[in-house]
Coordinates of C-alpha atoms in Angstrom, one line a residue:
M1 CA 43.5 -13.6 -13.9
G2 CA 42.1 -10.5 -12.9
I3 CA 39.6 -9.7 -10.7
R4 CA 35.8 -10.8 -12.4
G5 CA 32.9 -9.1 -11.6
S6 CA 34.1 -7.9 -7.1
L7 CA 34.6 -4.4 -6.3
A8 CA 38.1 -3.6 -6.1
M9 CA 39.4 -1.3 -3.3
L10 CA 41.4 1.5 -5.2
G11 CA 44.6 3.3 -3.3
L12 CA 45.8 6.4 -3.6
A13 CA 49.5 6.8 -2.2
G14 CA 50.2 10.0 -0.6
L15 CA 53.6 11.7 0.9
L16 CA 53.8 13.2 5.1
L17 CA 56.6 14.9 4.3
A18 CA 58.7 15.4 8.0
G19 CA 62.1 18.2 9.7
C20 CA 63.8 20.1 7.1
T21 CA 66.5 22.7 7.6
D22 CA 65.1 26.5 6.4
A23 CA 66.2 27.9 3.6
G24 CA 70.5 28.3 3.8
G25 CA 70.5 25.4 5.0
D26 CA 71.1 26.0 8.6
P27 CA 69.2 23.3 10.5
G28 CA 67.6 26.3 13.4
P29 CA 68.7 26.9 16.9
S30 CA 70.6 25.0 19.9
T31 CA 69.6 25.0 22.8
S32 CA 72.0 24.2 26.4
V33 CA 69.4 22.3 27.6
T34 CA 71.0 18.0 26.8
E35 CA 69.0 15.6 26.7
D36 CA 69.0 11.7 27.0
H37 CA 69.6 10.2 23.5
G38 CA 68.1 6.8 23.9
D39 CA 71.9 5.0 23.6
G40 CA 73.9 6.0 27.0
T41 CA 74.8 9.2 25.5
T42 CA 73.6 13.1 25.8
G43 CA 73.5 15.9 23.6
P44 CA 71.2 19.3 23.5
A45 CA 68.3 18.8 22.2
V46 CA 66.8 18.3 18.5
E47 CA 64.6 21.1 17.3
T48 CA 62.6 19.5 14.4
T49 CA 60.3 21.5 12.0
P50 CA 57.0 20.9 12.1
P51 CA 55.6 18.6 9.5
D52 CA 54.1 21.1 7.1
E53 CA 50.5 21.8 7.4
T54 CA 49.8 22.2 3.6
T55 CA 50.4 19.0 2.8
E56 CA 48.2 16.1 3.8
P57 CA 48.8 12.3 4.3
G58 CA 48.2 10.1 1.7
E59 CA 44.3 9.3 1.6
T60 CA 42.6 6.3 0.4
T61 CA 39.2 6.1 -2.1
E62 CA 37.0 2.5 -0.5
P63 CA 34.5 1.2 -3.4
V64 CA 30.8 2.1 -2.3
T65 CA 28.7 -0.9 -1.8
A66 CA 25.2 -1.6 -1.0
D67 CA 24.6 -1.1 3.1
P68 CA 22.8 -4.9 4.1
G69 CA 20.0 -3.4 5.2
T70 CA 18.6 -0.6 2.9
G71 CA 20.4 -1.5 -0.3
R72 CA 22.2 2.5 -0.5
C73 CA 25.2 3.3 -0.5
S74 CA 26.8 3.1 2.4
D75 CA 28.7 5.5 1.8
P76 CA 27.2 8.9 1.1
I77 CA 28.1 11.5 -0.2
A78 CA 28.4 15.1 1.9
S79 CA 26.9 17.7 0.5
V80 CA 23.0 18.0 -1.4
P81 CA 24.3 18.9 -5.5
T82 CA 22.8 21.9 -6.3
R83 CA 23.0 22.3 -10.0
A84 CA 19.8 21.4 -12.1
V85 CA 19.4 18.4 -13.8
G86 CA 21.8 17.7 -16.4
E87 CA 24.3 20.8 -16.6
A88 CA 27.2 18.4 -15.6
P89 CA 28.8 16.4 -18.5
L90 CA 27.3 13.2 -18.3
L91 CA 29.7 10.3 -16.1
L92 CA 26.8 7.6 -16.5
Q93 CA 24.1 5.2 -17.7
F94 CA 22.6 2.1 -16.8
T95 CA 19.8 0.9 -18.1
G96 CA 18.1 -3.0 -17.4
L97 CA 17.7 -5.7 -16.3
V98 CA 19.8 -6.9 -12.1
A99 CA 18.7 -9.5 -10.3
V100 CA 18.0 -8.3 -7.2
G101 CA 18.1 -12.4 -5.5
S102 CA 18.8 -15.4 -5.6
Q103 CA 15.4 -16.5 -6.4
G104 CA 15.2 -15.4 -10.3
A105 CA 13.1 -12.6 -9.2
S106 CA 14.7 -8.5 -11.8
R107 CA 13.9 -6.1 -11.2
W108 CA 15.0 -2.8 -14.2
V109 CA 17.3 -0.5 -14.1
D110 CA 16.9 2.9 -16.3
V111 CA 19.5 5.0 -14.2
V112 CA 21.5 8.8 -16.0
L113 CA 24.4 10.2 -13.2
Y114 CA 26.4 13.8 -13.5
A115 CA 29.3 14.7 -13.2
D116 CA 28.2 17.1 -10.2
G117 CA 26.5 13.7 -8.1
T118 CA 22.3 14.5 -10.3
A119 CA 20.9 12.3 -11.7
A120 CA 18.0 11.3 -13.9
R121 CA 15.4 7.4 -12.9
Y122 CA 13.5 6.5 -14.9
N123 CA 10.1 4.3 -13.5
G124 CA 8.3 2.7 -16.2
G125 CA 5.3 0.9 -16.1
F126 CA 5.5 -0.8 -18.9
A127 CA 4.0 -3.8 -19.8
D128 CA 6.6 -7.3 -19.0
P129 CA 9.5 -5.7 -19.0
W130 CA 11.6 -9.7 -19.9
K131 CA 10.1 -8.9 -22.9
Y132 CA 10.5 -5.6 -24.3
A133 CA 14.2 -5.5 -22.7
S134 CA 15.5 -6.0 -26.0
Q135 CA 13.5 -3.1 -27.2
R136 CA 14.5 -0.7 -24.5
Q137 CA 11.9 0.5 -22.9
L138 CA 8.2 1.4 -22.7
A139 CA 5.8 -1.2 -24.4
T140 CA 3.3 0.3 -25.9
E141 CA 0.3 -1.7 -23.1
V142 CA -1.7 -0.5 -20.1
S143 CA 0.8 -2.3 -17.5
E144 CA 0.2 -5.4 -15.8
H145 CA 2.6 -4.9 -12.9
E146 CA 1.1 -2.8 -11.3
D147 CA 4.3 -2.8 -8.6
L148 CA 7.1 -1.0 -11.1
G149 CA 4.1 1.9 -10.8
A150 CA 2.8 4.6 -13.9
E151 CA 5.8 6.0 -16.3
V152 CA 7.0 9.1 -14.6
A153 CA 10.2 10.6 -15.8
F154 CA 12.5 11.5 -12.0
G155 CA 15.0 14.2 -11.5
G156 CA 17.6 14.6 -8.5
Y157 CA 21.3 13.2 -6.7
L158 CA 22.5 9.9 -5.9
D159 CA 23.3 10.0 -2.9
C160 CA 26.7 8.0 -3.5
D161 CA 30.1 9.5 -3.0
L162 CA 31.4 9.5 -6.4
D163 CA 34.5 9.4 -6.3
G164 CA 33.3 5.5 -4.0
L165 CA 31.2 5.8 -7.0
M166 CA 34.2 5.7 -9.7
A167 CA 36.8 2.9 -7.6
A168 CA 33.5 1.2 -7.5
L169 CA 33.7 1.1 -11.2
A170 CA 37.3 0.1 -11.2
G171 CA 36.7 -2.9 -10.1
F172 CA 34.9 -4.4 -13.0
E173 CA 37.1 -6.2 -15.6
R174 CA 36.5 -3.9 -18.5
D175 CA 36.2 -7.8 -21.1
N176 CA 33.1 -8.9 -21.7
A177 CA 33.8 -11.7 -22.0
V178 CA 34.2 -12.6 -18.0
F179 CA 30.3 -12.6 -18.1
G180 CA 29.6 -15.2 -19.7
T181 CA 26.4 -16.2 -21.7
P182 CA 23.9 -17.8 -20.5
L183 CA 21.3 -21.1 -22.9
V184 CA 18.4 -17.6 -22.2
P185 CA 15.7 -17.6 -25.5
D186 CA 15.0 -14.8 -25.9
A187 CA 16.4 -12.8 -23.3
A188 CA 17.5 -8.4 -23.8
N189 CA 21.2 -6.9 -23.2
T190 CA 21.9 -4.9 -19.6
E191 CA 23.8 -1.8 -20.7
M192 CA 26.5 0.6 -18.0
V193 CA 27.9 2.7 -20.1
L194 CA 30.4 5.4 -18.9
F195 CA 32.2 8.6 -20.3
G196 CA 35.4 9.9 -20.2
D197 CA 35.5 14.4 -19.0
D198 CA 34.3 15.4 -22.7
G199 CA 31.0 13.2 -22.9
A200 CA 32.3 10.6 -24.9
E201 CA 31.8 6.8 -24.4
E202 CA 35.6 5.8 -22.5
F203 CA 33.3 2.1 -22.0
V204 CA 30.5 -0.2 -22.1
W205 CA 29.1 -3.1 -20.3
D206 CA 26.4 -5.0 -22.2
V207 CA 25.2 -8.1 -20.3
Y208 CA 22.9 -10.6 -22.0
S209 CA 21.2 -12.2 -20.0
L210 CA 21.7 -10.1 -16.9
G211 CA 19.4 -11.1 -13.7
L212 CA 18.1 -13.8 -16.1
E213 CA 21.0 -16.8 -14.0
R214 CA 18.4 -18.4 -12.2
D215 CA 15.6 -19.8 -12.3
A216 CA 12.5 -19.6 -10.2
A217 CA 13.9 -22.1 -7.2
G218 CA 17.4 -20.0 -7.4
V219 CA 19.0 -22.3 -10.1
V220 CA 21.2 -21.0 -12.3
V221 CA 20.8 -21.7 -15.8
D222 CA 23.3 -23.4 -18.2
G223 CA 26.3 -21.5 -20.0
L224 CA 27.4 -20.0 -16.6
D225 CA 31.1 -21.2 -14.2
A226 CA 31.1 -19.7 -10.9
D227 CA 33.0 -16.7 -11.7
Q228 CA 31.3 -15.6 -14.1
V229 CA 28.1 -15.6 -11.7
A230 CA 30.0 -13.9 -9.4
A231 CA 30.8 -11.3 -11.4
R232 CA 27.2 -11.6 -12.8
D233 CA 25.9 -10.8 -9.7
A234 CA 28.4 -8.1 -8.4
L235 CA 27.3 -6.4 -11.6
S236 CA 23.6 -6.7 -10.2
A237 CA 24.4 -5.8 -7.5
F238 CA 26.1 -2.0 -8.3
G239 CA 22.9 -1.4 -10.9
S240 CA 20.9 -2.0 -7.9
M241 CA 22.4 -0.3 -5.5
L242 CA 22.8 2.7 -8.4
L243 CA 18.3 2.8 -7.9
N244 CA 17.5 2.0 -4.5
S245 CA 20.0 6.0 -4.2
V246 CA 18.5 7.9 -6.2
V247 CA 16.8 10.4 -4.6
D248 CA 14.0 12.3 -6.4
S249 CA 13.4 15.4 -6.2
E250 CA 11.6 16.3 -9.1
N251 CA 9.5 15.4 -11.7
L252 CA 11.6 16.2 -14.9
T253 CA 9.4 17.8 -18.3
V254 CA 9.9 15.2 -20.8
D255 CA 10.8 16.8 -24.3
R256 CA 12.8 13.9 -26.1
I257 CA 11.9 10.5 -26.0
E258 CA 12.9 7.6 -28.5
V259 CA 10.5 6.2 -31.0
L260 CA 11.5 2.5 -32.1
A261 CA 9.9 0.4 -34.4
P262 CA 12.2 -2.0 -35.1
Y263 CA 9.7 -4.5 -38.1
A264 CA 7.8 -2.8 -40.3
I265 CA 5.0 0.0 -39.0
T266 CA 2.4 0.8 -41.3
D267 CA 0.9 4.7 -39.8
A268 CA -2.1 3.1 -39.5
E269 CA -1.4 1.0 -36.5
V270 CA 0.0 3.6 -34.6
T271 CA -2.6 5.8 -32.6
W272 CA -0.5 8.8 -31.0
P273 CA -0.9 12.2 -31.3
G274 CA 1.6 13.3 -33.1
P275 CA 2.8 12.5 -36.5
P276 CA 2.5 9.6 -39.3
I277 CA 5.6 7.3 -36.9
T278 CA 7.2 6.4 -41.3
D279 CA 7.8 10.3 -40.8
V280 CA 9.5 10.3 -37.3
L281 CA 11.7 7.0 -37.8
H282 CA 14.8 6.2 -40.1
D283 CA 15.7 3.0 -40.2
G284 CA 13.0 1.9 -37.5
C285 CA 14.5 4.8 -34.5
G286 CA 13.7 8.2 -34.4
V287 CA 13.2 10.8 -31.6
L288 CA 9.8 13.1 -30.4
E289 CA 11.0 16.3 -29.2
G290 CA 8.6 19.3 -28.4
A291 CA 4.3 19.2 -28.0
D292 CA 4.3 16.0 -29.1
A293 CA 6.4 14.5 -27.4
E294 CA 3.9 16.2 -24.6
R295 CA 1.1 15.0 -26.0
I296 CA 2.3 11.6 -26.6
W297 CA 3.5 12.0 -22.9
D298 CA 0.2 12.5 -22.0
Q299 CA -1.1 10.0 -22.9
V300 CA 1.8 7.7 -22.2
Q301 CA 0.8 8.5 -18.4
A302 CA -2.8 7.6 -19.2
E303 CA -2.2 4.0 -20.5
T304 CA -3.8 4.5 -23.1
P305 CA -1.8 2.5 -25.3
I306 CA -0.4 4.8 -28.7
A307 CA -0.4 1.8 -30.9
D308 CA -1.8 -1.4 -32.2
P309 CA 0.6 -4.1 -29.0
N310 CA 1.4 -6.5 -32.0
A311 CA 2.9 -3.5 -34.2
G312 CA 5.7 -3.3 -32.1
V313 CA 6.4 0.6 -31.3
F314 CA 8.6 1.0 -28.1
L315 CA 9.1 4.3 -26.7
R316 CA 12.2 5.6 -24.4
V317 CA 12.5 8.6 -22.3
L318 CA 15.4 10.5 -23.5
T319 CA 16.9 12.7 -19.7
P320 CA 19.2 15.4 -21.5
Q321 CA 22.1 14.5 -22.7
V322 CA 21.8 10.8 -23.2
E323 CA 21.7 10.8 -27.1
P324 CA 19.0 8.6 -29.6
C325 CA 19.1 5.0 -31.1
V326 CA 22.8 4.3 -30.3
V327 CA 23.1 0.9 -30.5
H328 CA 26.1 -1.3 -29.3
Q329 CA 27.8 -3.7 -30.9

């Protein structure tokens, strides 16, 4: 049985080079000084060539974990990235609910990480993240969760050692079956997407009802065994650490918004200062860009509904390089 959701150690083997002869095979200069060899004999002192200083001893990269006191990375980065957010290739994207306690408490995570350590974080004041999580973002009603704050897209960096972060990812088994399927109706899928060097998706962890493994009394719901609960808790802990470890440095300009309307809709049901929604949607999804996105974002921040709440229109801020309307099966 493989590692089930726990963070594993990833060792990188190395060599320590010691004495050698010179290019001609000469063992080097000798001396008349004698020394005790430790076996009852004496003889010329043996000289050794010092190790090659350009060769480093073997190093071990340990996976980052959450500091118990802060929830942030236990192994922070040595220097702050200086490039603009989104200039480097995508590295990781985490979107969805995670568990934050043993009493059924959950929170929403939406973090995009780039290969240079810069990061984007979306703080959504959506009306009900449990209800709308399957639509992956913003509802069309005024927020009822004051602790979530206003709609803001932050840019900054992840205060984590990236090598350690990748080592942590190596500890998650790439088999979504290990996370199980709890008997929770109408829940959403949480996604963590890993990107390769070419910017293409390398693997998607797609977990149903993550963060809803326990009821309000802390009792595990039906349908999960102990290994599956442990795997889900480890993924939740990783997602929560990502969110806690983003250091916000700026508000990002919102110039692309994904629009999702999975049900039949008419233009009259939408009250945004933009084009007719039927012109925007293609197979239930579309993108607003530039001035249209900025105007609608202003309306969202003002907590003015963009549509009839029963219409089923949902918005998602697209940070740099994130592709819209991607569906993982």
